[in-house]
């Protein structure tokens, strides 16, 4: 979990990139590193406001035991290391952007259309994993009114919560982590959870219930938020007693998990395996020339959905991109240990 993406760069929409990687999960990040190493003008686009893919979105607090060189590493720590490595050569990073459309132009380049911009690129590597992640939202119209202005699904800047009366909604690792992170910054933190059992690390639950100043309300749900021009109060409802309580609240942070949507990719004209995977050959080429796929989204006979295999696949894909763009270049990138970076 990062509270801001310091490496993000603003891209010029018309610039033609050598390679655009759709997906900033572990596989896309490793691809960005290799693309930089091969001096390709690189862009990463992800639908989430932070990099890291499933590692940060789905299981930041779980240990991973099958990473070469790491006998045991927290998913979040691996994500942070991969972000550092993936941004080493300063790729353009476009976050909070979901790629909706891929069009092959007459000159063989591609235009990618997202929910907010268009991007031009000579080649595309699809590293979209399980699909575009977006935060799970509550069906509550009062929240929509204040979204981005009092109601948040991510923390990009902790300073935004300085001295605020903060209401956190959720009972998983992410909710507890942010309660822990923001307790010292916010004026007060209340956490509501609709059950009495948390889906979080034992140590975090112990801190929350026994050692923190967080006002914890179990069996509570949000009824509504209100305010004149800015968020001022939240009404919560005890699901068993049906008692309502109105709290002074300046900010609400919802941590209710993520849902993945592979949707738009099905319309791009790619050969698919079933409804959720893109078919690639042994060079990671898809059925569209100049478009490659790697990681969980890619399918071939014998495929395994693991980080170790995905990073190998994108290494192959990016080096193919290099010789596609510069036919005089060598396919083999050389050994990184020979470089002085
Ligand atoms: C609970 C759990 C535990 C796991 N444990 C392990 C383990 O121990 N070891 C292991 O090797 N693997 C493990 N995995 C699997 C591993 O996390 C995946 O193999 C890996 O994350 C795949 O990486 P990826 O980059 O291909 O995709 P992802 O991590 O899914 O990242 C894809 C990114 O692409 C973005 N995206 C998708 N579509 C679009 C779009 N249209 N526009 C813009 N962005 C888009 C998504 O938002 C996402 O950020 C685990 C998975 C889970 C769920």
PDB file of C-alpha atoms in Angstrom, residues 11-306:
ATOM      1  CA  UNK A  11       2.125  12.087 -20.349  1.00  0.00           C
ATOM      2  CA  UNK A  12       1.384  14.018 -23.470  1.00  0.00           C
ATOM      3  CA  UNK A  13      -1.597  12.340 -25.076  1.00  0.00           C
ATOM      4  CA  UNK A  14      -0.272  12.640 -28.657  1.00  0.00           C
ATOM      5  CA  UNK A  15       3.191  11.253 -28.064  1.00  0.00           C
ATOM      6  CA  UNK A  16       3.950   7.981 -29.786  1.00  0.00           C
ATOM      7  CA  UNK A  17       5.452   5.415 -27.405  1.00  0.00           C
ATOM      8  CA  UNK A  18       7.493   2.370 -28.397  1.00  0.00           C
ATOM      9  CA  UNK A  19       5.658   0.129 -25.975  1.00  0.00           C
ATOM     10  CA  UNK A  20       2.572   0.525 -23.846  1.00  0.00           C
ATOM     11  CA  UNK A  21       1.994  -2.006 -21.110  1.00  0.00           C
ATOM     12  CA  UNK A  22      -1.601  -2.319 -20.031  1.00  0.00           C
ATOM     13  CA  UNK A  23      -1.533  -3.336 -16.359  1.00  0.00           C
ATOM     14  CA  UNK A  24       0.788  -2.239 -13.563  1.00  0.00           C
ATOM     15  CA  UNK A  25       0.748  -5.499 -11.623  1.00  0.00           C
ATOM     16  CA  UNK A  26       3.937  -7.474 -10.920  1.00  0.00           C
ATOM     17  CA  UNK A  27       4.165  -8.650 -14.520  1.00  0.00           C
ATOM     18  CA  UNK A  28       3.586  -5.224 -16.115  1.00  0.00           C
ATOM     19  CA  UNK A  29       6.093  -3.671 -13.713  1.00  0.00           C
ATOM     20  CA  UNK A  30       8.788  -6.171 -14.579  1.00  0.00           C
ATOM     21  CA  UNK A  31       8.037  -5.552 -18.248  1.00  0.00           C
ATOM     22  CA  UNK A  32       8.497  -1.804 -17.704  1.00  0.00           C
ATOM     23  CA  UNK A  33      11.882  -2.465 -16.136  1.00  0.00           C
ATOM     24  CA  UNK A  34      13.006  -4.575 -19.089  1.00  0.00           C
ATOM     25  CA  UNK A  35      11.608  -2.111 -21.600  1.00  0.00           C
ATOM     26  CA  UNK A  36      13.618   0.653 -19.923  1.00  0.00           C
ATOM     27  CA  UNK A  37      16.701  -1.511 -19.931  1.00  0.00           C
ATOM     28  CA  UNK A  38      16.225  -1.920 -23.684  1.00  0.00           C
ATOM     29  CA  UNK A  39      15.815   1.833 -24.048  1.00  0.00           C
ATOM     30  CA  UNK A  40      12.252   1.632 -25.258  1.00  0.00           C
ATOM     31  CA  UNK A  41      10.021   4.637 -24.716  1.00  0.00           C
ATOM     32  CA  UNK A  42       7.635   3.052 -22.250  1.00  0.00           C
ATOM     33  CA  UNK A  43       4.230   3.710 -20.796  1.00  0.00           C
ATOM     34  CA  UNK A  44       2.213   1.775 -18.197  1.00  0.00           C
ATOM     35  CA  UNK A  45      -1.535   2.232 -17.843  1.00  0.00           C
ATOM     36  CA  UNK A  46      -3.527   0.872 -14.893  1.00  0.00           C
ATOM     37  CA  UNK A  47      -7.141   1.273 -13.891  1.00  0.00           C
ATOM     38  CA  UNK A  48      -6.201   1.588 -10.219  1.00  0.00           C
ATOM     39  CA  UNK A  49      -4.728   4.712  -8.635  1.00  0.00           C
ATOM     40  CA  UNK A  50      -1.746   2.703  -7.400  1.00  0.00           C
ATOM     41  CA  UNK A  51       0.619   0.177  -8.947  1.00  0.00           C
ATOM     42  CA  UNK A  52       1.085  -3.398  -7.744  1.00  0.00           C
ATOM     43  CA  UNK A  53      -1.921  -5.265  -9.204  1.00  0.00           C
ATOM     44  CA  UNK A  54      -3.211  -8.181  -7.138  1.00  0.00           C
ATOM     45  CA  UNK A  55      -0.335  -7.878  -4.666  1.00  0.00           C
ATOM     46  CA  UNK A  56      -1.576  -4.554  -3.343  1.00  0.00           C
ATOM     47  CA  UNK A  57      -5.258  -4.866  -4.188  1.00  0.00           C
ATOM     48  CA  UNK A  58      -6.044  -8.401  -3.030  1.00  0.00           C
ATOM     49  CA  UNK A  59      -3.508  -9.718  -0.534  1.00  0.00           C
ATOM     50  CA  UNK A  60      -1.023  -7.098   0.692  1.00  0.00           C
ATOM     51  CA  UNK A  61      -0.668  -8.737   4.107  1.00  0.00           C
ATOM     52  CA  UNK A  62      -0.073 -12.296   2.888  1.00  0.00           C
ATOM     53  CA  UNK A  63       3.339 -13.844   2.683  1.00  0.00           C
ATOM     54  CA  UNK A  64       4.622 -15.155  -0.633  1.00  0.00           C
ATOM     55  CA  UNK A  65       7.071 -18.050  -0.452  1.00  0.00           C
ATOM     56  CA  UNK A  66       7.805 -18.758  -4.116  1.00  0.00           C
ATOM     57  CA  UNK A  67       9.731 -15.689  -5.261  1.00  0.00           C
ATOM     58  CA  UNK A  68      13.292 -16.457  -6.342  1.00  0.00           C
ATOM     59  CA  UNK A  69      15.669 -14.954  -3.811  1.00  0.00           C
ATOM     60  CA  UNK A  70      12.982 -14.294  -1.210  1.00  0.00           C
ATOM     61  CA  UNK A  71      12.304 -17.276   1.096  1.00  0.00           C
ATOM     62  CA  UNK A  72       9.368 -15.291   2.490  1.00  0.00           C
ATOM     63  CA  UNK A  73       8.106 -11.824   1.571  1.00  0.00           C
ATOM     64  CA  UNK A  74       4.928  -9.860   2.272  1.00  0.00           C
ATOM     65  CA  UNK A  75       2.979  -9.198  -0.927  1.00  0.00           C
ATOM     66  CA  UNK A  76       3.016  -5.476  -0.161  1.00  0.00           C
ATOM     67  CA  UNK A  77       6.785  -5.452   0.269  1.00  0.00           C
ATOM     68  CA  UNK A  78       7.238  -7.361  -2.976  1.00  0.00           C
ATOM     69  CA  UNK A  79       4.950  -4.855  -4.714  1.00  0.00           C
ATOM     70  CA  UNK A  80       7.031  -1.958  -3.388  1.00  0.00           C
ATOM     71  CA  UNK A  81      10.255  -3.582  -4.562  1.00  0.00           C
ATOM     72  CA  UNK A  82       8.738  -4.273  -7.970  1.00  0.00           C
ATOM     73  CA  UNK A  83       7.483  -0.689  -8.233  1.00  0.00           C
ATOM     74  CA  UNK A  84      10.980   0.579  -7.466  1.00  0.00           C
ATOM     75  CA  UNK A  85      12.436  -1.740 -10.099  1.00  0.00           C
ATOM     76  CA  UNK A  86       9.678  -1.124 -12.658  1.00  0.00           C
ATOM     77  CA  UNK A  87      10.001   2.664 -12.465  1.00  0.00           C
ATOM     78  CA  UNK A  88      13.807   2.616 -12.545  1.00  0.00           C
ATOM     79  CA  UNK A  89      13.914   4.042 -16.085  1.00  0.00           C
ATOM     80  CA  UNK A  90      11.080   6.539 -15.492  1.00  0.00           C
ATOM     81  CA  UNK A  91       8.330   5.150 -17.712  1.00  0.00           C
ATOM     82  CA  UNK A  92       5.235   7.302 -18.195  1.00  0.00           C
ATOM     83  CA  UNK A  93       2.669   6.049 -15.693  1.00  0.00           C
ATOM     84  CA  UNK A  94      -1.026   6.620 -16.200  1.00  0.00           C
ATOM     85  CA  UNK A  95      -3.082   5.575 -13.198  1.00  0.00           C
ATOM     86  CA  UNK A  96      -6.823   5.583 -12.633  1.00  0.00           C
ATOM     87  CA  UNK A  97      -7.253   4.883 -16.359  1.00  0.00           C
ATOM     88  CA  UNK A  98      -9.040   1.858 -17.707  1.00  0.00           C
ATOM     89  CA  UNK A  99      -8.217   0.864 -21.286  1.00  0.00           C
ATOM     90  CA  UNK A 100     -11.511   0.395 -23.089  1.00  0.00           C
ATOM     91  CA  UNK A 101     -10.529   0.115 -26.731  1.00  0.00           C
ATOM     92  CA  UNK A 102      -7.578  -1.004 -28.846  1.00  0.00           C
ATOM     93  CA  UNK A 103      -7.500   0.046 -32.496  1.00  0.00           C
ATOM     94  CA  UNK A 104      -4.828  -0.850 -35.093  1.00  0.00           C
ATOM     95  CA  UNK A 105      -4.107   2.164 -37.283  1.00  0.00           C
ATOM     96  CA  UNK A 106      -3.277   1.970 -41.015  1.00  0.00           C
ATOM     97  CA  UNK A 107       0.423   2.559 -40.337  1.00  0.00           C
ATOM     98  CA  UNK A 108       0.503  -0.424 -37.939  1.00  0.00           C
ATOM     99  CA  UNK A 109       0.638   1.675 -34.752  1.00  0.00           C
ATOM    100  CA  UNK A 110      -2.080   1.427 -32.111  1.00  0.00           C
ATOM    101  CA  UNK A 111      -4.458   3.790 -30.412  1.00  0.00           C
ATOM    102  CA  UNK A 112      -5.623   2.879 -26.941  1.00  0.00           C
ATOM    103  CA  UNK A 113      -8.673   4.652 -25.632  1.00  0.00           C
ATOM    104  CA  UNK A 114      -9.229   4.854 -21.909  1.00  0.00           C
ATOM    105  CA  UNK A 115     -12.034   6.372 -19.872  1.00  0.00           C
ATOM    106  CA  UNK A 116     -10.169   9.705 -19.911  1.00  0.00           C
ATOM    107  CA  UNK A 117      -7.630   9.838 -22.767  1.00  0.00           C
ATOM    108  CA  UNK A 118      -6.213   8.277 -25.927  1.00  0.00           C
ATOM    109  CA  UNK A 119      -2.675   6.893 -26.121  1.00  0.00           C
ATOM    110  CA  UNK A 120      -0.552   6.189 -29.196  1.00  0.00           C
ATOM    111  CA  UNK A 121       1.937   3.375 -29.287  1.00  0.00           C
ATOM    112  CA  UNK A 122       3.975   1.235 -31.690  1.00  0.00           C
ATOM    113  CA  UNK A 123       3.389  -1.961 -29.701  1.00  0.00           C
ATOM    114  CA  UNK A 124       1.160  -3.139 -26.874  1.00  0.00           C
ATOM    115  CA  UNK A 125       1.793  -5.647 -24.112  1.00  0.00           C
ATOM    116  CA  UNK A 126      -1.351  -6.767 -22.348  1.00  0.00           C
ATOM    117  CA  UNK A 127      -0.584  -7.588 -18.697  1.00  0.00           C
ATOM    118  CA  UNK A 128      -4.079  -7.154 -17.350  1.00  0.00           C
ATOM    119  CA  UNK A 129      -4.090 -10.174 -15.042  1.00  0.00           C
ATOM    120  CA  UNK A 130      -7.520 -10.977 -13.708  1.00  0.00           C
ATOM    121  CA  UNK A 131      -8.988  -7.827 -15.262  1.00  0.00           C
ATOM    122  CA  UNK A 132      -9.318  -4.145 -14.432  1.00  0.00           C
ATOM    123  CA  UNK A 133      -9.658  -3.674 -10.709  1.00  0.00           C
ATOM    124  CA  UNK A 134     -11.959  -1.094  -9.239  1.00  0.00           C
ATOM    125  CA  UNK A 135     -12.935  -0.559  -5.607  1.00  0.00           C
ATOM    126  CA  UNK A 136     -16.181  -2.096  -4.420  1.00  0.00           C
ATOM    127  CA  UNK A 137     -18.652   0.688  -3.718  1.00  0.00           C
ATOM    128  CA  UNK A 138     -21.733   0.870  -1.522  1.00  0.00           C
ATOM    129  CA  UNK A 139     -25.021   1.469  -3.257  1.00  0.00           C
ATOM    130  CA  UNK A 140     -25.653   4.710  -1.389  1.00  0.00           C
ATOM    131  CA  UNK A 141     -26.459   7.894  -3.292  1.00  0.00           C
ATOM    132  CA  UNK A 142     -25.373  10.186  -0.476  1.00  0.00           C
ATOM    133  CA  UNK A 143     -21.780   8.913  -0.906  1.00  0.00           C
ATOM    134  CA  UNK A 144     -21.781   9.730  -4.623  1.00  0.00           C
ATOM    135  CA  UNK A 145     -22.422  13.405  -3.852  1.00  0.00           C
ATOM    136  CA  UNK A 146     -19.158  13.697  -1.907  1.00  0.00           C
ATOM    137  CA  UNK A 147     -16.929  11.303  -3.872  1.00  0.00           C
ATOM    138  CA  UNK A 148     -13.460  12.851  -4.139  1.00  0.00           C
ATOM    139  CA  UNK A 149     -14.513  15.628  -1.783  1.00  0.00           C
ATOM    140  CA  UNK A 150     -14.893  13.916   1.568  1.00  0.00           C
ATOM    141  CA  UNK A 151     -15.567  10.361   0.366  1.00  0.00           C
ATOM    142  CA  UNK A 152     -12.534   8.310  -0.710  1.00  0.00           C
ATOM    143  CA  UNK A 153     -11.673   4.773  -1.797  1.00  0.00           C
ATOM    144  CA  UNK A 154      -7.889   5.284  -1.746  1.00  0.00           C
ATOM    145  CA  UNK A 155      -5.464   7.388   0.235  1.00  0.00           C
ATOM    146  CA  UNK A 156      -3.234   9.289  -2.133  1.00  0.00           C
ATOM    147  CA  UNK A 157      -2.100  11.889   0.351  1.00  0.00           C
ATOM    148  CA  UNK A 158      -2.279  11.357   4.093  1.00  0.00           C
ATOM    149  CA  UNK A 159      -2.139  15.109   4.675  1.00  0.00           C
ATOM    150  CA  UNK A 160      -5.697  15.321   3.341  1.00  0.00           C
ATOM    151  CA  UNK A 161      -6.830  13.684   6.591  1.00  0.00           C
ATOM    152  CA  UNK A 162      -4.853  15.961   8.891  1.00  0.00           C
ATOM    153  CA  UNK A 163      -6.970  16.764  11.988  1.00  0.00           C
ATOM    154  CA  UNK A 164     -10.122  15.440  10.277  1.00  0.00           C
ATOM    155  CA  UNK A 165     -12.836  13.380  11.910  1.00  0.00           C
ATOM    156  CA  UNK A 166     -12.411  10.265   9.801  1.00  0.00           C
ATOM    157  CA  UNK A 167     -14.858   7.393   9.358  1.00  0.00           C
ATOM    158  CA  UNK A 168     -13.342   4.187   7.942  1.00  0.00           C
ATOM    159  CA  UNK A 169     -15.682   1.498   6.608  1.00  0.00           C
ATOM    160  CA  UNK A 170     -14.475  -2.099   6.322  1.00  0.00           C
ATOM    161  CA  UNK A 171     -13.157  -5.052   8.284  1.00  0.00           C
ATOM    162  CA  UNK A 172     -10.250  -6.335   6.196  1.00  0.00           C
ATOM    163  CA  UNK A 173      -6.508  -5.731   6.231  1.00  0.00           C
ATOM    164  CA  UNK A 174      -6.776  -2.602   4.160  1.00  0.00           C
ATOM    165  CA  UNK A 175      -9.284  -0.922   6.512  1.00  0.00           C
ATOM    166  CA  UNK A 176      -7.229  -1.788   9.595  1.00  0.00           C
ATOM    167  CA  UNK A 177      -3.985  -0.719   7.952  1.00  0.00           C
ATOM    168  CA  UNK A 178      -5.375   2.670   7.115  1.00  0.00           C
ATOM    169  CA  UNK A 179      -6.834   3.044  10.606  1.00  0.00           C
ATOM    170  CA  UNK A 180      -3.323   2.377  11.906  1.00  0.00           C
ATOM    171  CA  UNK A 181      -1.701   4.720   9.389  1.00  0.00           C
ATOM    172  CA  UNK A 182      -4.098   7.589   9.818  1.00  0.00           C
ATOM    173  CA  UNK A 183      -4.701   7.446  13.560  1.00  0.00           C
ATOM    174  CA  UNK A 184      -1.784   9.768  14.274  1.00  0.00           C
ATOM    175  CA  UNK A 185      -2.703  12.182  11.462  1.00  0.00           C
ATOM    176  CA  UNK A 186      -6.478  12.433  11.806  1.00  0.00           C
ATOM    177  CA  UNK A 187      -8.245  14.322  14.592  1.00  0.00           C
ATOM    178  CA  UNK A 188     -10.267  11.175  15.350  1.00  0.00           C
ATOM    179  CA  UNK A 189     -10.846   7.819  13.669  1.00  0.00           C
ATOM    180  CA  UNK A 190     -14.038   5.777  13.859  1.00  0.00           C
ATOM    181  CA  UNK A 191     -14.140   2.381  12.169  1.00  0.00           C
ATOM    182  CA  UNK A 192     -17.424   0.643  11.411  1.00  0.00           C
ATOM    183  CA  UNK A 193     -17.719  -2.982  10.392  1.00  0.00           C
ATOM    184  CA  UNK A 194     -20.910  -4.824   9.609  1.00  0.00           C
ATOM    185  CA  UNK A 195     -19.834  -7.963  11.505  1.00  0.00           C
ATOM    186  CA  UNK A 196     -17.992  -8.694  14.747  1.00  0.00           C
ATOM    187  CA  UNK A 197     -15.173 -10.683  13.128  1.00  0.00           C
ATOM    188  CA  UNK A 198     -12.367  -9.073  11.120  1.00  0.00           C
ATOM    189  CA  UNK A 199     -10.723 -10.515   7.989  1.00  0.00           C
ATOM    190  CA  UNK A 200      -7.375  -9.113   8.939  1.00  0.00           C
ATOM    191  CA  UNK A 201      -4.006  -9.991  10.382  1.00  0.00           C
ATOM    192  CA  UNK A 202      -4.320 -11.020  14.079  1.00  0.00           C
ATOM    193  CA  UNK A 203      -1.723  -8.478  15.122  1.00  0.00           C
ATOM    194  CA  UNK A 204      -3.675  -5.638  13.473  1.00  0.00           C
ATOM    195  CA  UNK A 205      -6.945  -6.750  15.098  1.00  0.00           C
ATOM    196  CA  UNK A 206      -5.253  -6.872  18.504  1.00  0.00           C
ATOM    197  CA  UNK A 207      -3.885  -3.356  17.955  1.00  0.00           C
ATOM    198  CA  UNK A 208      -7.273  -2.053  16.831  1.00  0.00           C
ATOM    199  CA  UNK A 209      -9.267  -3.498  19.706  1.00  0.00           C
ATOM    200  CA  UNK A 210      -6.784  -3.264  22.571  1.00  0.00           C
ATOM    201  CA  UNK A 211      -4.143  -0.658  21.882  1.00  0.00           C
ATOM    202  CA  UNK A 212      -5.502   1.997  19.532  1.00  0.00           C
ATOM    203  CA  UNK A 213      -7.538   5.149  20.080  1.00  0.00           C
ATOM    204  CA  UNK A 214      -9.838   4.129  17.201  1.00  0.00           C
ATOM    205  CA  UNK A 215     -13.524   4.232  18.009  1.00  0.00           C
ATOM    206  CA  UNK A 216     -14.647   0.770  16.784  1.00  0.00           C
ATOM    207  CA  UNK A 217     -18.335   0.114  16.077  1.00  0.00           C
ATOM    208  CA  UNK A 218     -19.172  -3.477  15.247  1.00  0.00           C
ATOM    209  CA  UNK A 219     -22.419  -4.580  13.585  1.00  0.00           C
ATOM    210  CA  UNK A 220     -22.714  -1.095  12.133  1.00  0.00           C
ATOM    211  CA  UNK A 221     -23.391   0.032   8.580  1.00  0.00           C
ATOM    212  CA  UNK A 222     -23.438   3.429   6.961  1.00  0.00           C
ATOM    213  CA  UNK A 223     -26.909   4.839   6.487  1.00  0.00           C
ATOM    214  CA  UNK A 224     -26.025   8.190   4.931  1.00  0.00           C
ATOM    215  CA  UNK A 225     -23.620  11.120   4.861  1.00  0.00           C
ATOM    216  CA  UNK A 226     -24.702  14.735   4.792  1.00  0.00           C
ATOM    217  CA  UNK A 227     -23.314  18.246   4.661  1.00  0.00           C
ATOM    218  CA  UNK A 228     -23.791  21.709   3.229  1.00  0.00           C
ATOM    219  CA  UNK A 229     -21.090  22.200   0.575  1.00  0.00           C
ATOM    220  CA  UNK A 230     -18.778  19.783   2.415  1.00  0.00           C
ATOM    221  CA  UNK A 231     -19.153  16.544   4.316  1.00  0.00           C
ATOM    222  CA  UNK A 232     -20.253  17.216   7.900  1.00  0.00           C
ATOM    223  CA  UNK A 233     -21.980  14.182   9.407  1.00  0.00           C
ATOM    224  CA  UNK A 234     -22.470  10.454   8.913  1.00  0.00           C
ATOM    225  CA  UNK A 235     -25.363   8.436  10.247  1.00  0.00           C
ATOM    226  CA  UNK A 236     -24.587   4.826  11.108  1.00  0.00           C
ATOM    227  CA  UNK A 237     -27.055   2.058  11.824  1.00  0.00           C
ATOM    228  CA  UNK A 238     -26.618  -0.872  14.227  1.00  0.00           C
ATOM    229  CA  UNK A 239     -27.863  -3.837  12.225  1.00  0.00           C
ATOM    230  CA  UNK A 240     -29.087  -5.783  15.278  1.00  0.00           C
ATOM    231  CA  UNK A 241     -30.594  -3.091  17.529  1.00  0.00           C
ATOM    232  CA  UNK A 242     -31.570  -0.832  14.566  1.00  0.00           C
ATOM    233  CA  UNK A 243     -30.322   2.121  16.589  1.00  0.00           C
ATOM    234  CA  UNK A 244     -29.051   5.079  14.563  1.00  0.00           C
ATOM    235  CA  UNK A 245     -26.227   7.375  15.555  1.00  0.00           C
ATOM    236  CA  UNK A 246     -25.061  10.561  13.867  1.00  0.00           C
ATOM    237  CA  UNK A 247     -21.356  11.358  14.087  1.00  0.00           C
ATOM    238  CA  UNK A 248     -19.478  14.520  13.115  1.00  0.00           C
ATOM    239  CA  UNK A 249     -17.403  13.353  10.119  1.00  0.00           C
ATOM    240  CA  UNK A 250     -15.210  15.306   7.649  1.00  0.00           C
ATOM    241  CA  UNK A 251     -13.990  12.331   5.620  1.00  0.00           C
ATOM    242  CA  UNK A 252     -15.111   8.781   4.871  1.00  0.00           C
ATOM    243  CA  UNK A 253     -12.665   6.140   3.646  1.00  0.00           C
ATOM    244  CA  UNK A 254     -14.228   2.977   2.221  1.00  0.00           C
ATOM    245  CA  UNK A 255     -12.105  -0.179   2.174  1.00  0.00           C
ATOM    246  CA  UNK A 256     -14.464  -2.844   0.911  1.00  0.00           C
ATOM    247  CA  UNK A 257     -12.195  -4.756  -1.458  1.00  0.00           C
ATOM    248  CA  UNK A 258     -11.953  -4.792  -5.234  1.00  0.00           C
ATOM    249  CA  UNK A 259     -13.775  -6.330  -8.156  1.00  0.00           C
ATOM    250  CA  UNK A 260     -12.104  -7.278 -11.428  1.00  0.00           C
ATOM    251  CA  UNK A 261     -13.597  -6.711 -14.859  1.00  0.00           C
ATOM    252  CA  UNK A 262     -12.037  -8.210 -17.993  1.00  0.00           C
ATOM    253  CA  UNK A 263     -14.950  -6.772 -20.032  1.00  0.00           C
ATOM    254  CA  UNK A 264     -13.592  -4.388 -22.688  1.00  0.00           C
ATOM    255  CA  UNK A 265     -10.729  -6.670 -23.742  1.00  0.00           C
ATOM    256  CA  UNK A 266     -13.203  -9.187 -25.188  1.00  0.00           C
ATOM    257  CA  UNK A 267     -14.084  -6.652 -27.880  1.00  0.00           C
ATOM    258  CA  UNK A 268     -10.528  -6.018 -29.120  1.00  0.00           C
ATOM    259  CA  UNK A 269     -10.569  -8.779 -31.754  1.00  0.00           C
ATOM    260  CA  UNK A 270      -8.015 -10.990 -29.992  1.00  0.00           C
ATOM    261  CA  UNK A 271      -8.156 -14.768 -30.081  1.00  0.00           C
ATOM    262  CA  UNK A 272      -9.396 -15.778 -26.639  1.00  0.00           C
ATOM    263  CA  UNK A 273      -9.187 -18.961 -24.592  1.00  0.00           C
ATOM    264  CA  UNK A 274     -12.552 -19.268 -22.876  1.00  0.00           C
ATOM    265  CA  UNK A 275     -13.848 -15.865 -21.853  1.00  0.00           C
ATOM    266  CA  UNK A 276     -11.002 -14.675 -19.630  1.00  0.00           C
ATOM    267  CA  UNK A 277      -7.664 -15.413 -21.311  1.00  0.00           C
ATOM    268  CA  UNK A 278      -5.813 -14.192 -24.384  1.00  0.00           C
ATOM    269  CA  UNK A 279      -4.137 -16.837 -26.527  1.00  0.00           C
ATOM    270  CA  UNK A 280      -0.393 -16.323 -27.120  1.00  0.00           C
ATOM    271  CA  UNK A 281       2.256 -18.341 -28.944  1.00  0.00           C
ATOM    272  CA  UNK A 282       5.700 -19.214 -27.562  1.00  0.00           C
ATOM    273  CA  UNK A 283       6.876 -15.650 -28.349  1.00  0.00           C
ATOM    274  CA  UNK A 284       3.993 -14.149 -26.339  1.00  0.00           C
ATOM    275  CA  UNK A 285       2.446 -12.823 -29.557  1.00  0.00           C
ATOM    276  CA  UNK A 286      -1.334 -12.558 -29.648  1.00  0.00           C
ATOM    277  CA  UNK A 287      -3.438 -12.951 -32.773  1.00  0.00           C
ATOM    278  CA  UNK A 288      -2.946  -9.224 -33.515  1.00  0.00           C
ATOM    279  CA  UNK A 289       0.518  -8.388 -34.875  1.00  0.00           C
ATOM    280  CA  UNK A 290       2.368  -6.005 -32.577  1.00  0.00           C
ATOM    281  CA  UNK A 291       0.209  -6.919 -29.575  1.00  0.00           C
ATOM    282  CA  UNK A 292       1.704  -9.240 -26.966  1.00  0.00           C
ATOM    283  CA  UNK A 293       0.305 -10.646 -23.715  1.00  0.00           C
ATOM    284  CA  UNK A 294       1.947 -11.932 -20.531  1.00  0.00           C
ATOM    285  CA  UNK A 295       1.066 -12.878 -16.969  1.00  0.00           C
ATOM    286  CA  UNK A 296      -2.282 -14.158 -15.740  1.00  0.00           C
ATOM    287  CA  UNK A 297      -4.137 -12.890 -18.810  1.00  0.00           C
ATOM    288  CA  UNK A 298      -2.022 -14.921 -21.264  1.00  0.00           C
ATOM    289  CA  UNK A 299      -2.871 -18.492 -22.209  1.00  0.00           C
ATOM    290  CA  UNK A 300      -0.846 -21.266 -23.846  1.00  0.00           C
ATOM    291  CA  UNK A 301      -0.721 -24.971 -23.317  1.00  0.00           C
ATOM    292  CA  UNK A 302       0.727 -25.673 -19.858  1.00  0.00           C
ATOM    293  CA  UNK A 303       0.194 -22.133 -18.562  1.00  0.00           C
ATOM    294  CA  UNK A 304       0.526 -21.482 -14.798  1.00  0.00           C
ATOM    295  CA  UNK A 305      -0.862 -18.313 -13.197  1.00  0.00           C
ATOM    296  CA  UNK A 306       2.157 -17.447 -11.067  1.00  0.00           C
TER     297      UNK A 306
END
